Coordinates of C-alpha atoms in Angstrom, one line a residue:
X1 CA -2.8 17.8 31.2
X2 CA 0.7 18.5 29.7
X3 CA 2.3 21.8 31.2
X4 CA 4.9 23.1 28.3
X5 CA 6.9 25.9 28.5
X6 CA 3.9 27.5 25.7
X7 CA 1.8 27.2 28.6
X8 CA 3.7 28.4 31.3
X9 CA 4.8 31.6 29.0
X10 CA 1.2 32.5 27.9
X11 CA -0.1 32.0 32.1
X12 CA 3.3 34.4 33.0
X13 CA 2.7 36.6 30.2
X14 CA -1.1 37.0 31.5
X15 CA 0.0 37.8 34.8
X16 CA 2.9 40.6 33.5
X17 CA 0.4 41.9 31.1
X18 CA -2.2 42.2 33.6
X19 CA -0.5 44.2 36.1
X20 CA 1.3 46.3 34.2
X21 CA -1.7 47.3 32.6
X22 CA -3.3 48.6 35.5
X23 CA -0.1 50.5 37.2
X24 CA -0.6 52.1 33.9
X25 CA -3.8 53.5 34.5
X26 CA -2.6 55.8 37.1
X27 CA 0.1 58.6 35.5
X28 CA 1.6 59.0 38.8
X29 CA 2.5 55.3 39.4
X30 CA 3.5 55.1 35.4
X31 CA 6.2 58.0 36.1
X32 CA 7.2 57.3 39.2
X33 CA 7.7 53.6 40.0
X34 CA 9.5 50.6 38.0
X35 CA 6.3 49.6 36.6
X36 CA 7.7 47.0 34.2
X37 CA 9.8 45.6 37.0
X38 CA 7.0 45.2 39.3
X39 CA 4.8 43.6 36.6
X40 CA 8.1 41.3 35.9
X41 CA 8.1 40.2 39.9
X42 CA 4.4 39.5 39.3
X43 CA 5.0 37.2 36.6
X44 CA 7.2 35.2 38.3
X45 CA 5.8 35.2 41.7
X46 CA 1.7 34.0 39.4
X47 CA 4.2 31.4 37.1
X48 CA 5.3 29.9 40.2
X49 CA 1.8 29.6 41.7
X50 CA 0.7 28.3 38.8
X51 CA 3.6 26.1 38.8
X52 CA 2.5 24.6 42.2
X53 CA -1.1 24.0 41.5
X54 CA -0.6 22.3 37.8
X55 CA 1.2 19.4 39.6
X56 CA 4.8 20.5 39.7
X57 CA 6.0 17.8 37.4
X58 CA 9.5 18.0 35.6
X59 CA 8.7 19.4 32.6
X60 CA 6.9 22.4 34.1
X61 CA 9.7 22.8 36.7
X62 CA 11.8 23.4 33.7
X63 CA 9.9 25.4 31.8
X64 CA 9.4 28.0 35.4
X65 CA 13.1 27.5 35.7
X66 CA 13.4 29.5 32.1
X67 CA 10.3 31.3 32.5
X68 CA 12.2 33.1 36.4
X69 CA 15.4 33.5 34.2
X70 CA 13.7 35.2 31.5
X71 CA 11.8 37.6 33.9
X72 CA 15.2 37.9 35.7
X73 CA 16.7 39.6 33.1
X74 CA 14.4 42.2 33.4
X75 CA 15.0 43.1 36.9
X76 CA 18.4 43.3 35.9
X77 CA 18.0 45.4 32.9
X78 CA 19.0 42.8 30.4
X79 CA 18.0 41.6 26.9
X80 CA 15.2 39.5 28.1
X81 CA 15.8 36.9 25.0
X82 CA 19.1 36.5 24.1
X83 CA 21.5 33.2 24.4
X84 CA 23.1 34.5 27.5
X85 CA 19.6 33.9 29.2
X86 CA 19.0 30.8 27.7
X87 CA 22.4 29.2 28.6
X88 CA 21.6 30.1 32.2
X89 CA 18.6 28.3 32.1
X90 CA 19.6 25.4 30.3
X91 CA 22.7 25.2 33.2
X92 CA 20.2 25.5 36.1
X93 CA 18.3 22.4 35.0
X94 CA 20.8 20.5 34.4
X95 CA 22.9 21.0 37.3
X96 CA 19.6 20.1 39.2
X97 CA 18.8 17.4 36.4
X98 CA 21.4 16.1 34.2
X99 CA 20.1 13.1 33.0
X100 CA 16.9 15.7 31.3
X101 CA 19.6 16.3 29.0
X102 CA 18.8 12.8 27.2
X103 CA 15.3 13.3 27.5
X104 CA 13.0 14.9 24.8
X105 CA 10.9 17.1 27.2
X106 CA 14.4 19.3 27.5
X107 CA 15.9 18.7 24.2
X108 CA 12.6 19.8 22.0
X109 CA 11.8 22.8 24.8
X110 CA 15.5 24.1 24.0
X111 CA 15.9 23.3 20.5
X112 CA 12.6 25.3 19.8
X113 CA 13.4 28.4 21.7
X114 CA 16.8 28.3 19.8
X115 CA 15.4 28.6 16.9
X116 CA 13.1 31.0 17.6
X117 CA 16.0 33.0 19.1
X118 CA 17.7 33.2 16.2
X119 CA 14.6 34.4 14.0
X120 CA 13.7 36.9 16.1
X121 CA 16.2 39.5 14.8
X122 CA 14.5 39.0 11.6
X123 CA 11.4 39.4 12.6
X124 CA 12.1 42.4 14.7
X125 CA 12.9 44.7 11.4
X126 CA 10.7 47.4 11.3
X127 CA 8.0 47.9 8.4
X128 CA 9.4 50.6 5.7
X129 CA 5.3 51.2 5.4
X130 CA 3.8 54.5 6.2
X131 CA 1.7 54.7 9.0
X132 CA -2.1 54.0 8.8
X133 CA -4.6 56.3 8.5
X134 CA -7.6 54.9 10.2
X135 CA -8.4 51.9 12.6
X136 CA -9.2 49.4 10.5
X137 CA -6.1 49.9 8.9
X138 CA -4.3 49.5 11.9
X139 CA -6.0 46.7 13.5
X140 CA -5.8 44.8 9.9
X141 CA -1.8 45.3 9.7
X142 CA -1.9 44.8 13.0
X143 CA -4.2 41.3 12.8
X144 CA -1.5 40.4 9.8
X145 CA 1.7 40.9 11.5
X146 CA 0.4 38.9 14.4
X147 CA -0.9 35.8 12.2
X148 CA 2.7 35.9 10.2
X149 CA 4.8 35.5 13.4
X150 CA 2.4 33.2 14.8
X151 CA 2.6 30.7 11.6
X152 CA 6.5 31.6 11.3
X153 CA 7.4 31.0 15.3
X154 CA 5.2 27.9 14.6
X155 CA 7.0 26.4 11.5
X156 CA 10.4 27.2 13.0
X157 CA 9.8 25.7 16.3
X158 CA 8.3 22.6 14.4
X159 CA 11.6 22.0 12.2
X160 CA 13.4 22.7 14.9
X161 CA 11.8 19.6 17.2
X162 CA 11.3 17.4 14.0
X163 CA 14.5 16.0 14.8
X164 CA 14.3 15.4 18.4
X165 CA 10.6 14.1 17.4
X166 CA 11.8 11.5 14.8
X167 CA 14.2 10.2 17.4
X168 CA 12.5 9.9 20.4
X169 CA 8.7 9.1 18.8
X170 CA 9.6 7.9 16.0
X171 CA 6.8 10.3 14.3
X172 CA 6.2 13.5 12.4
X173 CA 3.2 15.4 12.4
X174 CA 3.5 17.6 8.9
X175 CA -0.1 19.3 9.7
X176 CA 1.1 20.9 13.2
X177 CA 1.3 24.3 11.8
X178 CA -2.3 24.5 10.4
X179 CA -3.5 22.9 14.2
X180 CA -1.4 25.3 15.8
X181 CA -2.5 28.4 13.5
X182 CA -6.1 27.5 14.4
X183 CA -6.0 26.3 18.4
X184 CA -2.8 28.9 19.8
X185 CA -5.2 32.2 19.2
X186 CA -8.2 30.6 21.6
X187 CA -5.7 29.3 23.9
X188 CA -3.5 32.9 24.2
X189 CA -6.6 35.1 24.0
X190 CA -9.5 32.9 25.7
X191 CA -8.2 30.0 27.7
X192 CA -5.3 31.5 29.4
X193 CA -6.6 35.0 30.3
X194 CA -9.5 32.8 31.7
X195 CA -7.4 30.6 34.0
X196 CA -6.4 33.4 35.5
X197 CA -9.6 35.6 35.6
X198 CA -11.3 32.3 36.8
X199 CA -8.7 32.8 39.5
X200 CA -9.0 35.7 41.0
X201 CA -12.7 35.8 40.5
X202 CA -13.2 32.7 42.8
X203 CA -13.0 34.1 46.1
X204 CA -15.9 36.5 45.3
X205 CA -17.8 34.0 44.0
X206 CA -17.9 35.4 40.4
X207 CA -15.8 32.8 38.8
X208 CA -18.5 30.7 37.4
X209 CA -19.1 32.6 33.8
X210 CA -15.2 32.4 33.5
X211 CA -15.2 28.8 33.2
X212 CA -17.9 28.1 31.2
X213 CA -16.2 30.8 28.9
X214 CA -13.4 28.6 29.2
X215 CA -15.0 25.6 28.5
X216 CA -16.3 26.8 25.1
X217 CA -12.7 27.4 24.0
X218 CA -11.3 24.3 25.7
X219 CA -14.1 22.8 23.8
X220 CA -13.4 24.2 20.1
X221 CA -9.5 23.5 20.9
X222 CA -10.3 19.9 21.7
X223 CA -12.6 19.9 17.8
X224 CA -9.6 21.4 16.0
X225 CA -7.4 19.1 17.3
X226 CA -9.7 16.0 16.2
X227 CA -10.5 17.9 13.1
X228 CA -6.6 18.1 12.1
X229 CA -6.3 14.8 13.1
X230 CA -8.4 13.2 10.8
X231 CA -6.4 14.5 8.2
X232 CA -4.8 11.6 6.0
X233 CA -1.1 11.6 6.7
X234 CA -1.8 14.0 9.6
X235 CA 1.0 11.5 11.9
X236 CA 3.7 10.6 9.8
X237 CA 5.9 7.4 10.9
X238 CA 9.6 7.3 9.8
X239 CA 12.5 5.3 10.8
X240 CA 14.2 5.7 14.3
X241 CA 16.9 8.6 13.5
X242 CA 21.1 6.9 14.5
X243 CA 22.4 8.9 16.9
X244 CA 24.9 10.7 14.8
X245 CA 22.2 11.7 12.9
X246 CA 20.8 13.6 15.7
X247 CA 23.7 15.0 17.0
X248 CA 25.1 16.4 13.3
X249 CA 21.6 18.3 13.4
X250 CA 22.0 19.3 17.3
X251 CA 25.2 21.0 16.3
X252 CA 23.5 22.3 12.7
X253 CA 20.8 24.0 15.3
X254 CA 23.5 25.6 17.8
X255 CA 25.7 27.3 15.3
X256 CA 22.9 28.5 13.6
X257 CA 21.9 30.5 16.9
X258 CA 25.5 31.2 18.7
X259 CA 27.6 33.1 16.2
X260 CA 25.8 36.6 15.5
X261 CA 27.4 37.3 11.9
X262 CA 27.2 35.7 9.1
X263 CA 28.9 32.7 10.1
X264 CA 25.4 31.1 11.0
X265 CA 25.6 29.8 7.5
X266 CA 27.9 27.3 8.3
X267 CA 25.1 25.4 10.2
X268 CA 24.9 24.3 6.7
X269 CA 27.4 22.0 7.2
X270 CA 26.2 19.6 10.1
X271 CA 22.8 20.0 9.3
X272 CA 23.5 18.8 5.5
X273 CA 25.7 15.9 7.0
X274 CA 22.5 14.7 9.6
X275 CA 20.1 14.5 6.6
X276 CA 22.7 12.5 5.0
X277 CA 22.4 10.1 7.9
X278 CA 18.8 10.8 8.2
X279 CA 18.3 9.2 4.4
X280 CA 20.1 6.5 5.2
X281 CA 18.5 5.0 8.6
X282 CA 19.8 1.8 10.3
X283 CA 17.3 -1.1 10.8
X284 CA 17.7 -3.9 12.7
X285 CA 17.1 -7.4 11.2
X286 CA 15.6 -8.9 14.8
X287 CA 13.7 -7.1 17.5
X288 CA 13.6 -9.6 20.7
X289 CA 12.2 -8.7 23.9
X290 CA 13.9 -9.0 27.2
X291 CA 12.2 -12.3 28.1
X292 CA 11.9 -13.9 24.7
X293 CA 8.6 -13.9 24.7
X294 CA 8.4 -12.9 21.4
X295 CA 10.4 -11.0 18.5
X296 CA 9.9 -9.2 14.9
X297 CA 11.8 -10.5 12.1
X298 CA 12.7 -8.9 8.7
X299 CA 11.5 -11.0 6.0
X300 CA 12.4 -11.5 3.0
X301 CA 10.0 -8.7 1.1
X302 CA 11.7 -6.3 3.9
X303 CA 8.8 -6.1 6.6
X304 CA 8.8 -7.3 9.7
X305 CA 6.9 -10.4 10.8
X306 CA 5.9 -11.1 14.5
X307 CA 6.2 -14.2 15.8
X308 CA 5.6 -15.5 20.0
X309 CA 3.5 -13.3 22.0
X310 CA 5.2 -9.6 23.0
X311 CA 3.0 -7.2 24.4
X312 CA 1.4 -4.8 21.8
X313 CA 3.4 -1.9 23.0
X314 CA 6.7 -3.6 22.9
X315 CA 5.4 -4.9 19.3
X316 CA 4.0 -0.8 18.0
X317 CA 7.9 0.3 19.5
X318 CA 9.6 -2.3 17.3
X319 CA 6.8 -0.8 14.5
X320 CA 7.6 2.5 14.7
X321 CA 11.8 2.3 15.1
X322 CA 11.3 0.5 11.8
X323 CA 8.8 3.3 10.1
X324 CA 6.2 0.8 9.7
X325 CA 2.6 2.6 10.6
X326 CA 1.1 -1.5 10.9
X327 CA -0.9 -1.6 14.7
X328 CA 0.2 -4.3 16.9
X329 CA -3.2 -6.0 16.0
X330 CA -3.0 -6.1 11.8
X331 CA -2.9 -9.3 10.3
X332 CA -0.2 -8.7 7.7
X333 CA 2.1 -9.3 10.5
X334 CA 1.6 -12.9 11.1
X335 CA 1.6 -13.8 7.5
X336 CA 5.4 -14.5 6.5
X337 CA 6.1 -16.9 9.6
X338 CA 5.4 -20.2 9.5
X339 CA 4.2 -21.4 12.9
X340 CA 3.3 -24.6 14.7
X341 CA 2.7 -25.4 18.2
X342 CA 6.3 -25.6 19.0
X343 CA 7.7 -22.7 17.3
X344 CA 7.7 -20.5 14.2
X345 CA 10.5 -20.1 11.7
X346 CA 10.4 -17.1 9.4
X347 CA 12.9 -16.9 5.7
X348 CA 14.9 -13.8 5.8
X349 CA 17.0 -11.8 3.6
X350 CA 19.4 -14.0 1.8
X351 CA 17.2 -17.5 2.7
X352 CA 18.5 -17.2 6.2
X353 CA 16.2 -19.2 8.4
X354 CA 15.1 -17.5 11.7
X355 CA 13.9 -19.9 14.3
X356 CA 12.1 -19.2 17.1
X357 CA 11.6 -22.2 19.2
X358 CA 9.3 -22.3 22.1
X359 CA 9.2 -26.4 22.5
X360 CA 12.3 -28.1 23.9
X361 CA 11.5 -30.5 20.4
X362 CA 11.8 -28.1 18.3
X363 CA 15.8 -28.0 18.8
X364 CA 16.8 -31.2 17.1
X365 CA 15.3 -29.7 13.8
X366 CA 16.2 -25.9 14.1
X367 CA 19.5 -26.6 15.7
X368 CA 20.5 -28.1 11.8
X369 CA 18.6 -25.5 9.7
X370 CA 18.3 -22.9 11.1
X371 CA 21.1 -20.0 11.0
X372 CA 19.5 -17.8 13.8
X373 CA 17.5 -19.3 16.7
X374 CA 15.9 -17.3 19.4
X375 CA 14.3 -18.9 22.3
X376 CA 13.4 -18.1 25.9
X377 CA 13.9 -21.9 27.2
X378 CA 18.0 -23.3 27.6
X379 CA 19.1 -24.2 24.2
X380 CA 20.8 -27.9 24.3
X381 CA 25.2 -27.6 24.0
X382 CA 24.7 -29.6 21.1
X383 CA 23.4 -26.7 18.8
X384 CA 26.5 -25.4 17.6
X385 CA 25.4 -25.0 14.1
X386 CA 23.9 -21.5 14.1
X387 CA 23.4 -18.6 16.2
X388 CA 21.8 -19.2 19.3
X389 CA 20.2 -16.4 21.9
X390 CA 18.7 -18.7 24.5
X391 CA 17.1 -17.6 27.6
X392 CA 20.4 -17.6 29.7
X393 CA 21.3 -15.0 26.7
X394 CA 18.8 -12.8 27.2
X395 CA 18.9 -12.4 30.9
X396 CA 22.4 -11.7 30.7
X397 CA 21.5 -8.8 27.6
X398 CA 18.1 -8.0 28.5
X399 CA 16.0 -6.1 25.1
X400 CA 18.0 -7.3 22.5
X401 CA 18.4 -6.5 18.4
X402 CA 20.2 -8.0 15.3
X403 CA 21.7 -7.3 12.4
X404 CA 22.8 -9.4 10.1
X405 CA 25.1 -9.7 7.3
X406 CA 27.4 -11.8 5.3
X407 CA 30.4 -12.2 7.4
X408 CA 29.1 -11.3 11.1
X409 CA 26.5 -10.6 13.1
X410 CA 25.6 -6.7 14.8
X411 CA 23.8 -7.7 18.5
X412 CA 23.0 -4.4 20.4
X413 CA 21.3 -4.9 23.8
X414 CA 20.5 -2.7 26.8
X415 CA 23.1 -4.2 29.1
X416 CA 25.9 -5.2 26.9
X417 CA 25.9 -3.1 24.1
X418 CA 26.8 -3.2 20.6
X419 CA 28.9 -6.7 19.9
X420 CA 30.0 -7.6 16.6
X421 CA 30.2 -11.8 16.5
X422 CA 31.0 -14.4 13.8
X423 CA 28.2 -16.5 11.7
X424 CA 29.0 -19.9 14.1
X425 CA 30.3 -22.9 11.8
X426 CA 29.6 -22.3 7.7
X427 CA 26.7 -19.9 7.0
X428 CA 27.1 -19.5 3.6
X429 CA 23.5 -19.7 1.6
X430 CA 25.4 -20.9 -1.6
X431 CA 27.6 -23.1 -0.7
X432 CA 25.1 -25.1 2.7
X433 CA 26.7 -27.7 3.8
X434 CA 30.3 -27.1 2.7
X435 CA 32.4 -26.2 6.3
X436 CA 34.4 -23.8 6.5
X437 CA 38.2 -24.4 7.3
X438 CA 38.5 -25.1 10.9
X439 CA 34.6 -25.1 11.7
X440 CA 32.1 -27.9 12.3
X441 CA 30.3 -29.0 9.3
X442 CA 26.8 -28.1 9.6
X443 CA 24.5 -30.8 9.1
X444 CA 22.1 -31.1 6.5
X445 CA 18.8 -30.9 6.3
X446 CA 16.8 -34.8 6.6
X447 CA 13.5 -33.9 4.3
X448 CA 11.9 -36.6 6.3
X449 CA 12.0 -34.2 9.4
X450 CA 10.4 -31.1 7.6
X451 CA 7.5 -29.7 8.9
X452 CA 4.7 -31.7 7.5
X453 CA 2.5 -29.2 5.4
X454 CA -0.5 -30.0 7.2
X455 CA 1.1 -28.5 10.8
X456 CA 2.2 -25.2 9.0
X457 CA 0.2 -22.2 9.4
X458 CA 0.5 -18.3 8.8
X459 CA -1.4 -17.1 12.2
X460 CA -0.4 -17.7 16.3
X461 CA 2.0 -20.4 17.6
X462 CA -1.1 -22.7 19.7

């Protein structure tokens, strides 16, 4: 179970709500004593309890942190939502935690409560309506408003995360609001209040009716869940956002909360710049693992092809940085190599030959055609004529990627970065087998050495 900072807000809220309620029942308490402040000391005393027994792990540690500083502010009289607040919060954890601020778990937690921080003015203007005359009146506005800033906090927070989503996961789930719409009311009005009911009803032994109240909401959470899910197009798979992409709509998100005038507009700028980026996503030509046991190749109709044997996750994270929704296990993936039992050897973009050798005999062939060759075993000195990431390569890069394009070659890796290199010797498609000035001559291809038709196949290297 996932503790978010929804979760640890509704369970704090319960407890403040709670206890206030009940000082209010006596009028001599409700004059007299800081009732609000003493429900607020409740809250955070019952949200770090809860803290404790839920498991304590770094996301709900974050989310107490801003739940305590939120509380805070109203022992000390403060605004208990303002930017002030936040920006406390969002210094705590990082000065305990300040690599969280790469992570998603901070950066989506923040970015939606930033949001929401700058709608809440807006949604804070009184109605110019008269007041009702009878109950149903009341409870129906009342049941209105309370559906409208439900689906409104929900849409906001969910373009606000949309980009730290598409970054990190690499997915966008366009259906959230109607899931949230239907699951948030059982989990604020039934689940929640339940935990804690459940709670303080178990040392009398009278907890048992809770749960199983509980459980029937748990229950019809779980079926609207499934229900959205089934949706066609409910997960959405787009391409890996560039990092300037993420940061122009980072800043587009701040300035549209900081400035309190009319300058907010200007988040128009940044934000307008990152979709710019957004429309125009880098993809990689070559995904290789960090052992070479495998790598997806662009081919020449634009889709990757697998080829070796990576693992499936490696294979769906390579998928879903490139927006492809294929599974690790379809088919279509396979069909564009061309694969024996020493090797497969995929046609890119341009008639580029991408070799992947995994037979020490396989050099002498794909060491003269081939213009990329990837390999997990030492590749011989003798194979200058085209790009070569052998084993010793890869250990010294670890996960690697290419891109390639007329005059060079992009390799980004975990351990050495982004390198831009030459095409080694003459790479030029049109003119094969001319060399350039001052580089060896590739050697042609001997049609006698092809791969004989009857050893080529479309599935797994034997």
């Amino acid at each position: 179970m996932s503790i978010s900072g929804l979760h640890m807000v509704l369970a704090a809220g319960t407890f403040f709500w709670l206890v206030r309620a009940l000082l209010s029942l006596g009028s001599t308490i409700a004059l007299l004593w800081p009732v609000k402040k003493i429900a607020a000391m409740a809250a955070m005393i019952g949200a770090t309890i809860y803290c404790i027994f839920s498991g304590s792990d770094v996301a709900t540690e974050r989310s107490l942190i801003m739940t305590l500083v939120m509380f805070g502010a109203v022992l000390a009289d403060r605004p208990a939502l303002s930017i002030r607040n936040l920006s406390i919060a969002a210094l705590i954890v990082l000065a305990r935690e300040p690599e969280a601020l790469l992570g998603p778990s901070f950066q989506m937690s923040f970015g939606a409560v930033v949001a929401m921080m700058a709608l809440v003015p807006l949604m804070q203007r009184k109605p110019t309506e008269g007041t009702p005359a009878t109950i149903l009146e009341r409870g129906l506005r009342w049941s209105g408003r309370a559906m409208l800033g439900l689906v409104t906090t929900t849409l906001v927070a969910s373009i606000a995360t949309a980009p730290f989503s598409a970054y990190h996961f690499q997915s966008l789930n366009p259906y959230g609001l109607i899931g949230n719409a239907l699951a948030l009311p059982l989990v604020s009005v039934v689940v929640m209040p339940s935990a804690v009911l459940g709670v303080l009803a178990y040392p009398f032994g009278l907890d048992r009716p809770v749960w199983q109240v509980m459980g029937v909401a748990v229950e019809q959470v779980l079926a609207v869940s499934a229900w959205v899910g089934s949706f066609s197009g409910s997960t959405v798979v787009v391409p890996a956002l560039s990092i300037a992409a993420l940061a122009f709509l980072s800043l587009g998100l701040l300035v549209l909360a900081i400035p309190a005038s009319s300058l907010r507009w200007m988040a128009l700028v940044p934000a307008g710049i990152g979709l710019a980026f957004t429309a125009a996503p880098v993809r990689h030509d070559i995904f290789i693992d960090r052992e070479g046991a495998g790598a997806a190749i662009r081919g020449a109709r634009g889709q990757l092809a697998l080829v070796g044997r990576p693992s499936d996750f490696v294979t769906e994270q390579w998928l879903r940085a490139d927006g492809d929704a294929r599974n690790a296990d379809d088919a279509s993936l396979r069909q564009e190599a061309r694969c024996d039992s020493a090797g497969c050897v995929v046609v890119a973009g341009a008639g580029r030959r991408i070799a992947f050798v995994q037979d020490y005999a396989a050099f002498e062939e794909d060491c003269r055609r081939a213009h990329v060759i990837v390999t997990r075993l030492q590749a011989p000195p003798t194979c200058y004529g085209a790009f070569v990431l052998d084993g010793e390569a890869l250990k010294e890069r670890g996960a690697t990627t290419l891109r390639l394009s007329n005059d060079a070659i992009e390799v980004r890796s975990v351990r050495k970065g982004r390198e831009v290199m030459d095409w080694p010797g003459d790479q030029s498609i049109q003119a094969e087998g001319v060399p350039a000035q001052g580089r060896p001559r590739r050697a042609r291809p001997v049609p006698e050495q092809d791969l004989p038709e009857d050893e080529i196949s479309t599935g797994e290297p034997d």
